[in-house]
Coordinates of C-alpha atoms in Angstrom, one line a residue:
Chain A
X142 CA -9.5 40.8 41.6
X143 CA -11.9 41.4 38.6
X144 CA -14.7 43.9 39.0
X145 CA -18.0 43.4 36.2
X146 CA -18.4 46.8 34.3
X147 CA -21.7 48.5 36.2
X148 CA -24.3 49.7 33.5
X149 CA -26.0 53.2 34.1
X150 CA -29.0 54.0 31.8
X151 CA -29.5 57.7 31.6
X152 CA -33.0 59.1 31.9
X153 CA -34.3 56.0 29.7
X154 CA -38.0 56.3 28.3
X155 CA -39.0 52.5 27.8
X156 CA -39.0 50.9 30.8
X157 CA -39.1 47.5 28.0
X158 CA -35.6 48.6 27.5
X159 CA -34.5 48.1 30.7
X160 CA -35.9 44.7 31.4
X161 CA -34.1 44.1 27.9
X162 CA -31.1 45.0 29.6
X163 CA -30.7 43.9 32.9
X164 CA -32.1 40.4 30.6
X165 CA -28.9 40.5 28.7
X166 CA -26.5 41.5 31.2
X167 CA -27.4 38.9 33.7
X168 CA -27.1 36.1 30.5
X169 CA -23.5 37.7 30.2
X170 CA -23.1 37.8 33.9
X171 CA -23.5 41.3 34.8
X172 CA -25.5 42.2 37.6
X173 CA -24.3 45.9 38.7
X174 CA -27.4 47.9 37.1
X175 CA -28.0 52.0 37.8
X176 CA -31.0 54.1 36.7
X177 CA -30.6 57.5 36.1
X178 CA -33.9 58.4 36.4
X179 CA -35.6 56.7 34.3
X180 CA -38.6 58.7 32.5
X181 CA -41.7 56.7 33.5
X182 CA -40.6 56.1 37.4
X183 CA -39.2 53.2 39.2
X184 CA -39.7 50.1 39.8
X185 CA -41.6 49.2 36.9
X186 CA -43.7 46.4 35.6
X187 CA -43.1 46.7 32.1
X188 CA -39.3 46.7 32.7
X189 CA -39.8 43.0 34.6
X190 CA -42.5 41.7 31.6
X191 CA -39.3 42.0 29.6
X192 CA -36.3 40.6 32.2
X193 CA -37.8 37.3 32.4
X194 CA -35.3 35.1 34.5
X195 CA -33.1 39.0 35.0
X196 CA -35.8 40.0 37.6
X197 CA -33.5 40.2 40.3
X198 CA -31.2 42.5 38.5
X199 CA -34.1 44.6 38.5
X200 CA -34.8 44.3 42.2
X201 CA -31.0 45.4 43.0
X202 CA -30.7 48.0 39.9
X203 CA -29.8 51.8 42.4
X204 CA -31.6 54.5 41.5
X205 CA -29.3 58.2 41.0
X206 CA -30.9 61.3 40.5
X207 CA -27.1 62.8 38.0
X208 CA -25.0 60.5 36.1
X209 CA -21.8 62.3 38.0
X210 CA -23.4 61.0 41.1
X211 CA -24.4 57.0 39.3
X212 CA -20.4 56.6 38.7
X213 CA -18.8 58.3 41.8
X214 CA -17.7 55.1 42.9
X215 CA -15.9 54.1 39.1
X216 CA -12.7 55.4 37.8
X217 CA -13.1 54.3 34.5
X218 CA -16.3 55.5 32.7
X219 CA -17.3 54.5 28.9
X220 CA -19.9 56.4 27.4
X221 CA -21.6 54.3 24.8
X222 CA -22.6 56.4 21.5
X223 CA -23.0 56.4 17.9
X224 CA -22.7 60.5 17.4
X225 CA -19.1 62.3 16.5
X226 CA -18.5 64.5 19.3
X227 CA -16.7 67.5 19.1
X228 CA -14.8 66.3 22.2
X229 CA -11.2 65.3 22.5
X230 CA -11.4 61.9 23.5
X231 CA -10.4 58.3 22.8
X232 CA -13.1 56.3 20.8
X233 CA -13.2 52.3 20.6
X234 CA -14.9 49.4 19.3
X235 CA -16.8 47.3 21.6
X236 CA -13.4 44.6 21.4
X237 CA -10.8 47.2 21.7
X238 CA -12.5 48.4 24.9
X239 CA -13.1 45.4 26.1
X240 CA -9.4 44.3 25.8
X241 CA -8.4 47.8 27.9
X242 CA -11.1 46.9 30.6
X243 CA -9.8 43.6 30.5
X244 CA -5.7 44.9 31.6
X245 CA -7.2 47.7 33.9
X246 CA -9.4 45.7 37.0
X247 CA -10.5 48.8 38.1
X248 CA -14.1 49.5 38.8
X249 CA -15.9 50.7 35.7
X250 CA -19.3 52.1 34.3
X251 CA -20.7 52.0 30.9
X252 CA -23.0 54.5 30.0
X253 CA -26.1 54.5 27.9
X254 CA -27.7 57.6 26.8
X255 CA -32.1 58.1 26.4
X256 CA -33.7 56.1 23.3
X257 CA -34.4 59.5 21.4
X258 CA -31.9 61.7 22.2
X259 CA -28.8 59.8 23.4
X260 CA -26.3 61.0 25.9
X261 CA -25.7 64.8 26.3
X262 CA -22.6 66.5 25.8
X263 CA -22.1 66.9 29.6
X264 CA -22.7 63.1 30.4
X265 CA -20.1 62.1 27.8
X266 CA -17.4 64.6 29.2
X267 CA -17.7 62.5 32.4
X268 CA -16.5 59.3 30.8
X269 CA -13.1 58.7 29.6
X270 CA -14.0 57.2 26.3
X271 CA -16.4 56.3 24.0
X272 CA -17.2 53.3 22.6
X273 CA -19.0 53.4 19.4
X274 CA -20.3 50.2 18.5
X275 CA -19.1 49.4 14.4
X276 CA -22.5 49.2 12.1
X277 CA -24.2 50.3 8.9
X278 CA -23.1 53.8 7.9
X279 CA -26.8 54.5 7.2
X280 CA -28.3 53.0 10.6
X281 CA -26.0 53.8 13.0
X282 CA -28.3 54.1 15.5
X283 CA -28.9 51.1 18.0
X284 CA -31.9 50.6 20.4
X285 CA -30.6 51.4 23.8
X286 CA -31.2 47.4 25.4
X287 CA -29.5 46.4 21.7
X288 CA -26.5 48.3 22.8
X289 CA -26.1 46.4 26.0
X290 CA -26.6 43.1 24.2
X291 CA -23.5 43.9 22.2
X292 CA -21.3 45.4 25.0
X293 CA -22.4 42.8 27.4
X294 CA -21.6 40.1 25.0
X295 CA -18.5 41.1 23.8
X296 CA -17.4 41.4 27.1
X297 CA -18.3 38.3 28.4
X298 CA -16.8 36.6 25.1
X299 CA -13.4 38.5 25.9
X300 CA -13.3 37.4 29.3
X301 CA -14.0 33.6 29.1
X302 CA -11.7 33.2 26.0
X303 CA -9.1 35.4 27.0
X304 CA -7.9 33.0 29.6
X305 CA -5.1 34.6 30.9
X306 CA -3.2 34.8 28.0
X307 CA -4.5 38.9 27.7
X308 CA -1.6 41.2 28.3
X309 CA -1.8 42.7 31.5
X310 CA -0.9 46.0 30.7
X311 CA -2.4 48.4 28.0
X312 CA -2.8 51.4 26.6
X313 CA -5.9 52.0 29.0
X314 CA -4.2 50.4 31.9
X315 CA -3.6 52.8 35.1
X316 CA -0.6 54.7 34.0
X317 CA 2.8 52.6 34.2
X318 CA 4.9 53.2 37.1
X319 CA 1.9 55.0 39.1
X320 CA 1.7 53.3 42.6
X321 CA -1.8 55.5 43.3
X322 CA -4.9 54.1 42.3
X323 CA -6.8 56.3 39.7
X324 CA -9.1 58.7 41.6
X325 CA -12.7 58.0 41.5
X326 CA -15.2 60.6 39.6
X327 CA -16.0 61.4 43.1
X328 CA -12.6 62.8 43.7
X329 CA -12.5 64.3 40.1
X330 CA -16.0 65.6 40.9
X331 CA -14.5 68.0 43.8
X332 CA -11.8 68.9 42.1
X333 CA -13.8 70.3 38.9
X334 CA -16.0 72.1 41.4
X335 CA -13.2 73.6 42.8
X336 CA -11.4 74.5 39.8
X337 CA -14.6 76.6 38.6
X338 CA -15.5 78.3 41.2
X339 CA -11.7 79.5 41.3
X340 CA -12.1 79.9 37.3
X341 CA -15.4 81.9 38.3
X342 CA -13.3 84.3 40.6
X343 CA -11.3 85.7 38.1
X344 CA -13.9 85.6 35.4
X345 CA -12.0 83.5 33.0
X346 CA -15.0 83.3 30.7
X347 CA -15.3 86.4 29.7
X348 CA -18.2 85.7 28.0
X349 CA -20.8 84.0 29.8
X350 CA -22.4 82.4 26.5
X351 CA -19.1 80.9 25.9
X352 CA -18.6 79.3 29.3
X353 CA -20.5 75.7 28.7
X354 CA -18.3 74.9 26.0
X355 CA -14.9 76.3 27.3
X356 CA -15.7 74.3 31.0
X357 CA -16.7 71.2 29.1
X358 CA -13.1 71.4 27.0
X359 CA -11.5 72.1 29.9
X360 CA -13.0 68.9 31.7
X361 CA -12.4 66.7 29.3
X362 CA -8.6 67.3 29.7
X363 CA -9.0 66.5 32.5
X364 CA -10.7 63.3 32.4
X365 CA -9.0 62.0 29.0
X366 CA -5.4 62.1 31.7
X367 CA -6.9 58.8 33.8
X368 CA -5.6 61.0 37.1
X369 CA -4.7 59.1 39.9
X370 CA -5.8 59.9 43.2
X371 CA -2.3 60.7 44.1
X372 CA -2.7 63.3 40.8
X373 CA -5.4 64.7 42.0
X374 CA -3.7 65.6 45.5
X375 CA -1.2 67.4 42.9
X376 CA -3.6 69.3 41.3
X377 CA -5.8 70.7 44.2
X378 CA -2.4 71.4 45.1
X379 CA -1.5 73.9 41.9
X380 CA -4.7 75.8 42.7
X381 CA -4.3 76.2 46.4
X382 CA -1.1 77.4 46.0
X383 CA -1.8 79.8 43.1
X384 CA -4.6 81.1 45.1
X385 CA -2.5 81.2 48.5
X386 CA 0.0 83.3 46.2
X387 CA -2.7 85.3 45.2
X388 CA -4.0 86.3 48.0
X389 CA -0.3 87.3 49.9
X390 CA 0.1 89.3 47.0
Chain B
X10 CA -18.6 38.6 -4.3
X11 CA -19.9 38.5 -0.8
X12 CA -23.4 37.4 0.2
X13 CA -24.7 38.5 3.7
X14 CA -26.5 36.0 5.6
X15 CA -30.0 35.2 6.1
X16 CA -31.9 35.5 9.3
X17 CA -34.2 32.7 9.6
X18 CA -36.8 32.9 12.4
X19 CA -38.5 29.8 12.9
X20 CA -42.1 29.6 14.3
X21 CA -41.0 32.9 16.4
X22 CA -44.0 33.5 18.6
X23 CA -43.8 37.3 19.9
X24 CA -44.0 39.7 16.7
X25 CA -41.8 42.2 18.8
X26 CA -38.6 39.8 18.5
X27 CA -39.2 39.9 14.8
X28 CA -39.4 43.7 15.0
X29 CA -36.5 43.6 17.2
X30 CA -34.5 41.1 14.7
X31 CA -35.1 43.4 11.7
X32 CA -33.6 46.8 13.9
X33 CA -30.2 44.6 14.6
X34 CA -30.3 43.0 11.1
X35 CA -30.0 46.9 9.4
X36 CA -28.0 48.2 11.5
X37 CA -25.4 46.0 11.1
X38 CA -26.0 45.6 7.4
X39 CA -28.2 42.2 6.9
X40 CA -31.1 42.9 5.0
X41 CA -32.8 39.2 4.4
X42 CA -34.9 37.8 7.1
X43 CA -36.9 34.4 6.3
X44 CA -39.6 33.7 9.2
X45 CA -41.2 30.2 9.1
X46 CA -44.7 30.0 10.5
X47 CA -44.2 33.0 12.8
X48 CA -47.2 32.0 15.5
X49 CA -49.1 35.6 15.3
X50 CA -49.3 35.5 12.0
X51 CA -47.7 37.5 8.9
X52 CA -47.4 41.0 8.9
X53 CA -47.9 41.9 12.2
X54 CA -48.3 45.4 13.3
X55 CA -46.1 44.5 16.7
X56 CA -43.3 43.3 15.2
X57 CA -43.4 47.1 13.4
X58 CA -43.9 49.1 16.3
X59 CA -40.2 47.2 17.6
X60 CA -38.6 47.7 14.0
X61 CA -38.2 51.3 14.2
X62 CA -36.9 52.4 10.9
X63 CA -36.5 48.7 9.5
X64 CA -39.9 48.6 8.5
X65 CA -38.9 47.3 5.2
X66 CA -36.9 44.5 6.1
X67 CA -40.4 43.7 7.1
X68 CA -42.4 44.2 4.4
X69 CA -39.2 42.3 2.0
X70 CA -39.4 39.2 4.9
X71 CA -40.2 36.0 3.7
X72 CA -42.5 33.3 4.3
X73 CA -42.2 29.7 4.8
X74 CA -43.6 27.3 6.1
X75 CA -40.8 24.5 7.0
X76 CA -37.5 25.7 7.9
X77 CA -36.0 23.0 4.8
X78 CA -37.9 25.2 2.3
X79 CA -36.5 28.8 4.2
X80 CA -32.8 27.6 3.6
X81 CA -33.2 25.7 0.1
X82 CA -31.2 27.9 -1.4
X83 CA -28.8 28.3 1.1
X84 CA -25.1 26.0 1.1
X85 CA -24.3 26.6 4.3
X86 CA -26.6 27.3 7.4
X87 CA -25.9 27.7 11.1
X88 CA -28.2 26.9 14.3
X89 CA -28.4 29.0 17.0
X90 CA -28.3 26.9 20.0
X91 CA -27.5 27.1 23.6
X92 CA -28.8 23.7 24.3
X93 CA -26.0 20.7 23.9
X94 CA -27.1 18.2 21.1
X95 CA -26.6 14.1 20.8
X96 CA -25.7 15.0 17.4
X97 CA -22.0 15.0 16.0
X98 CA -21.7 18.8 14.8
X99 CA -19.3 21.6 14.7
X100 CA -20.0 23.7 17.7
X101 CA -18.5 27.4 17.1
X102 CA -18.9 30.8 18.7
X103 CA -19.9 33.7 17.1
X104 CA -16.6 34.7 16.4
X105 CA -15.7 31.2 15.1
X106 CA -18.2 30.9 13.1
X107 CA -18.2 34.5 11.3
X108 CA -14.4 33.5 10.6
X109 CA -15.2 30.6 8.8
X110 CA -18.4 32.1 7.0
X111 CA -16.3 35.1 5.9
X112 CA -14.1 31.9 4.3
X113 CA -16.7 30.7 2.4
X114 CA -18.4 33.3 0.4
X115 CA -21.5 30.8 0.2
X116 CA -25.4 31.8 0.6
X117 CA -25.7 31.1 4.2
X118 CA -28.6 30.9 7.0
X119 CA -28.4 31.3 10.2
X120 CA -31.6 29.5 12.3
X121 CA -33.3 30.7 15.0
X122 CA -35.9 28.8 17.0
X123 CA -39.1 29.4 18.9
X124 CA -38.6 31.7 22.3
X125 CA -40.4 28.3 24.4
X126 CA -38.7 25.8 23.3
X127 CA -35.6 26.8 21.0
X128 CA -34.6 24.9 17.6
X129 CA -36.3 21.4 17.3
X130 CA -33.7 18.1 16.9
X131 CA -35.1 18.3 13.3
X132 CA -34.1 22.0 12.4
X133 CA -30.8 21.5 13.9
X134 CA -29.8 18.4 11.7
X135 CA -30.7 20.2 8.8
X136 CA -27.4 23.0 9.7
X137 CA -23.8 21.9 9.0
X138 CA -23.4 23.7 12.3
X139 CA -24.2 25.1 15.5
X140 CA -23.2 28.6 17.1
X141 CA -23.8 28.8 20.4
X142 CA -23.2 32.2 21.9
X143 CA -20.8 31.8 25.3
X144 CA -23.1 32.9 28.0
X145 CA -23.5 32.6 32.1
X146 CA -23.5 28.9 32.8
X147 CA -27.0 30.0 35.3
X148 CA -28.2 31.7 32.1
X149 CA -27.7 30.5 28.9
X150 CA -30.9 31.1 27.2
X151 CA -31.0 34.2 25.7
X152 CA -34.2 36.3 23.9
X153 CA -34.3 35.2 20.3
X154 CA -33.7 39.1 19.5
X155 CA -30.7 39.6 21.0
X156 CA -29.2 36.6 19.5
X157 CA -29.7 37.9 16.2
X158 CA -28.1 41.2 17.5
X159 CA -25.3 39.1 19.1
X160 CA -24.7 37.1 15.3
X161 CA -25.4 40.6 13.2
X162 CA -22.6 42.4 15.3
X163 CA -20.0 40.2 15.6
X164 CA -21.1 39.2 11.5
X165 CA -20.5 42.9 10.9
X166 CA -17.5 43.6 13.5
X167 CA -15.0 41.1 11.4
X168 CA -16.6 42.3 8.5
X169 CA -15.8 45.5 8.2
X170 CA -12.3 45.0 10.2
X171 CA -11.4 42.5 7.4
X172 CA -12.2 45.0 4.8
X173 CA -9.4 47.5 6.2
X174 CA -12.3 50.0 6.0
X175 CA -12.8 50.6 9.6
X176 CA -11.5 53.3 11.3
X177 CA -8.0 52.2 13.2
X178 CA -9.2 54.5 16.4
X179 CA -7.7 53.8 19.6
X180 CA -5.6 54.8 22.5
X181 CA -2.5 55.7 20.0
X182 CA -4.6 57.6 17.1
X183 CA -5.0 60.6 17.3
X184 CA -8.2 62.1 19.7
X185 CA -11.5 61.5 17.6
X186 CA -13.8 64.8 17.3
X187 CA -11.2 66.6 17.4
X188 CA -10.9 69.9 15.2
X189 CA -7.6 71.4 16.7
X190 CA -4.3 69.4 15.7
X191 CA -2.2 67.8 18.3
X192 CA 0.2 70.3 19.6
X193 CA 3.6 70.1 18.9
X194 CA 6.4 68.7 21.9
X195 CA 7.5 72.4 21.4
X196 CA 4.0 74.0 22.0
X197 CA 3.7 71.8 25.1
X198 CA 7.7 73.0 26.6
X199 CA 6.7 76.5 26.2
X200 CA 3.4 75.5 28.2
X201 CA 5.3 73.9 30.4
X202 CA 7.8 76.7 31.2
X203 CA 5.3 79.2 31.6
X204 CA 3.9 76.5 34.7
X205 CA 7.1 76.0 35.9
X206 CA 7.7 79.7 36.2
X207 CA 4.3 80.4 38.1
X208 CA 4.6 77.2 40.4
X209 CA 8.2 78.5 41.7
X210 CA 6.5 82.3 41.6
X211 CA 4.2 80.8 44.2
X212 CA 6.7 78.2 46.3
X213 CA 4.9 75.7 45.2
X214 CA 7.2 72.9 45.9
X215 CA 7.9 73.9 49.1
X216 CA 10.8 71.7 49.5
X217 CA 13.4 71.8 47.0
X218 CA 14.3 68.3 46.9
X219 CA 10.7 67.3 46.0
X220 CA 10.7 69.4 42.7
X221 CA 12.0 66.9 40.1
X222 CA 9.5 64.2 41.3
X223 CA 6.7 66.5 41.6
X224 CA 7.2 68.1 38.4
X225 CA 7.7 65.3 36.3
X226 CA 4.4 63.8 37.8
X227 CA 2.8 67.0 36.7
X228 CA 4.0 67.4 33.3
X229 CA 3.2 63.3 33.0
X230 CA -0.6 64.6 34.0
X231 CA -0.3 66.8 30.5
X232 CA 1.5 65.0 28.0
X233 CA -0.2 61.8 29.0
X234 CA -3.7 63.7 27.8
X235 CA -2.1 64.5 24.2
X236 CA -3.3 67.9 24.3
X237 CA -4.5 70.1 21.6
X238 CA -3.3 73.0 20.0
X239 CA -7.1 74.6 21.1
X240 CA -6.3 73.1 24.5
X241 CA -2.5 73.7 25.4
X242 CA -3.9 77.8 24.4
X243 CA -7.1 77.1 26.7
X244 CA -4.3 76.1 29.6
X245 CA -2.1 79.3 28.9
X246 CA -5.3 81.5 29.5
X247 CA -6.0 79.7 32.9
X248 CA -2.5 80.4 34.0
X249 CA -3.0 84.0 32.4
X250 CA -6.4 84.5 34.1
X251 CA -5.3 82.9 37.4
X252 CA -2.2 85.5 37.3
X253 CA -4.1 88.2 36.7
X254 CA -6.9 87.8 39.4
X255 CA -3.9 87.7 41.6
X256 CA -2.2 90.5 41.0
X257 CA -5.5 92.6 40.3
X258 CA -6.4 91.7 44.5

């Protein structure tokens, strides 16, 4: 069975932009819309002046107070953005990510960063790719409801032409011969928490200044792998067991 | 040598899906828009407030006052349409039709109608053809704006594809914002080894027979990530640090 991508827009300022949105993705028959909180409060009438026919999107859009908590329930997580990130992670076009959605079926978010600021560094590190959607070298820079016009469409347009003729493997596809489902961000949630505070312990940092950026590299390991759940086991695992040994010592 | 398209807004009656228009139209590279008898009247400070910074495809727009005059110069123009005609035209997607355009090489118009009512009989029979973007059958109609965001992307997408110039990113090139090469298959043994060593240090397998299956899943978790130089060295510390808080208890 197919799941439609969810879209989360984080801490958006126009409440226009999300009527814009939730417009657009019901036209390309997505329905699966999460608020991170959004700057001027929720619901909103200026969001519905702009959804027209989409209202009801609005009605059903859930409300999150983190993005880690907005995609719990996803395993695969796009961030959408226009900015180079000095982050080691796969970056598509619009098509080439909707061809990998396309062989995966597996429940997955799109994120979509504020109008002035975009997404942070720490939101991004929760998905496991970016999709960076192909314009002007000069203007780069789309409005936020543009952005999920394009993805939306391009979606849509993959899905009703592809027919069955898409491969049904790919590169993005949960890893071959894995029989465990990928773990959801939930599950890859408790396991970062747990690998810091063990990381904490022994004061791997050193230096506190440089923890943000080690813990985000570190993370993005992590979350570039596509762990299953079954991985995931394996990995609280490794720490257990070093600490166990640890602590016999 | 290449001509982009003209946007054509016909009788368009909110100023901000002129503004909107204009955004898309830069940033995928389209710099002439053509409005016929836009209902607010011409400028309009709305439709600049919505540009953001492509106020001057505004103040380069324009005017007309019958779309036959807008596209006189044009040999090949396009309708927007999601309605079905009685009239015997070639009906393309997006895609489709950016194919073919790309083909051509011709000055070409693309039409766009009133947000009410769409593109009149008579503005339609004066295109050689009509695009209608593939939408929800419950939702078809879609905001004037982000139809010229849908066109101006997937104008730009085969574009730039076409022209070799873009970027070949994807699940097989090699990590985008990354600084640190990738490491070497030997970097990632000696990794590997030193993991080994500390999981058998510990009992980690706890049952012999598991180890081959166990380990190869955990090594898969690794080399599936295509680590690093900067990050295979960030692992070693972790193993390091973890080692060290346990013999230091």
């Amino acid at each position: 069975m197919h799941i439609n991508p969810s879209v989360v827009l984080v801490q958006t300022q126009l409440p226009e932009n999300i009527g814009a949105a939730a417009r657009a993705m019901l036209n390309f028959g997505l329905t699966d819309l999460r608020l991170v909180s959004p700057r001027d409060g929720w619901p909103n009438k200026r969001a519905y002046d702009l959804a027209a026919h989409a209202g009801k999107v609005l009605d059903d859009a859930k409300l999150f107070s983190s993005v880690s908590e907005a995609v719990a329930d996803c395993t695969r997580v796009y961030a959408a953005t226009a900015r180079a990130r000095e982050m080691v992670k796969p970056v598509f076009t619009p098509a080439q990510a909707m061809e990998s959605m396309h062989a995966s079926c597996e429940p997955t978010a799109w994120l979509f960063g504020p109008e002035r600021t975009g997404l942070s560094n720490d939101d991004v590190a929760l998905a496991d790719a970016i999709i960076t959607i192909p314009a002007h070298a000069e203007f780069t820079s789309l409005n936020v409801g543009q952005s999920v016009v394009v993805l939306a469409y391009q979606y849509f347009a993959l899905h009703k032409n592809s027919a069955s003729s898409y491969p049904t493997t790919g590169p993005e596809a949960s890893p071959v011969g894995s029989k465990s489902p990928l773990a959801s961000k939930q599950e890859l949630q408790v396991f970062f928490n747990r690998l810091e505070k063990e990381l904490d312990d022994v004061d791997f940092w050193k230096v506190d200044d440089k923890k943000p950026k080690m813990w985000l590299n570190l993370r993005n390991i992590f979350s570039r792998a596509g762990l299953t759940e079954q991985e995931v086991r394996t990995l609280h695992g490794v720490i257990a067991e070093l600490k166990r040994g640890r602590s016999s010592d």
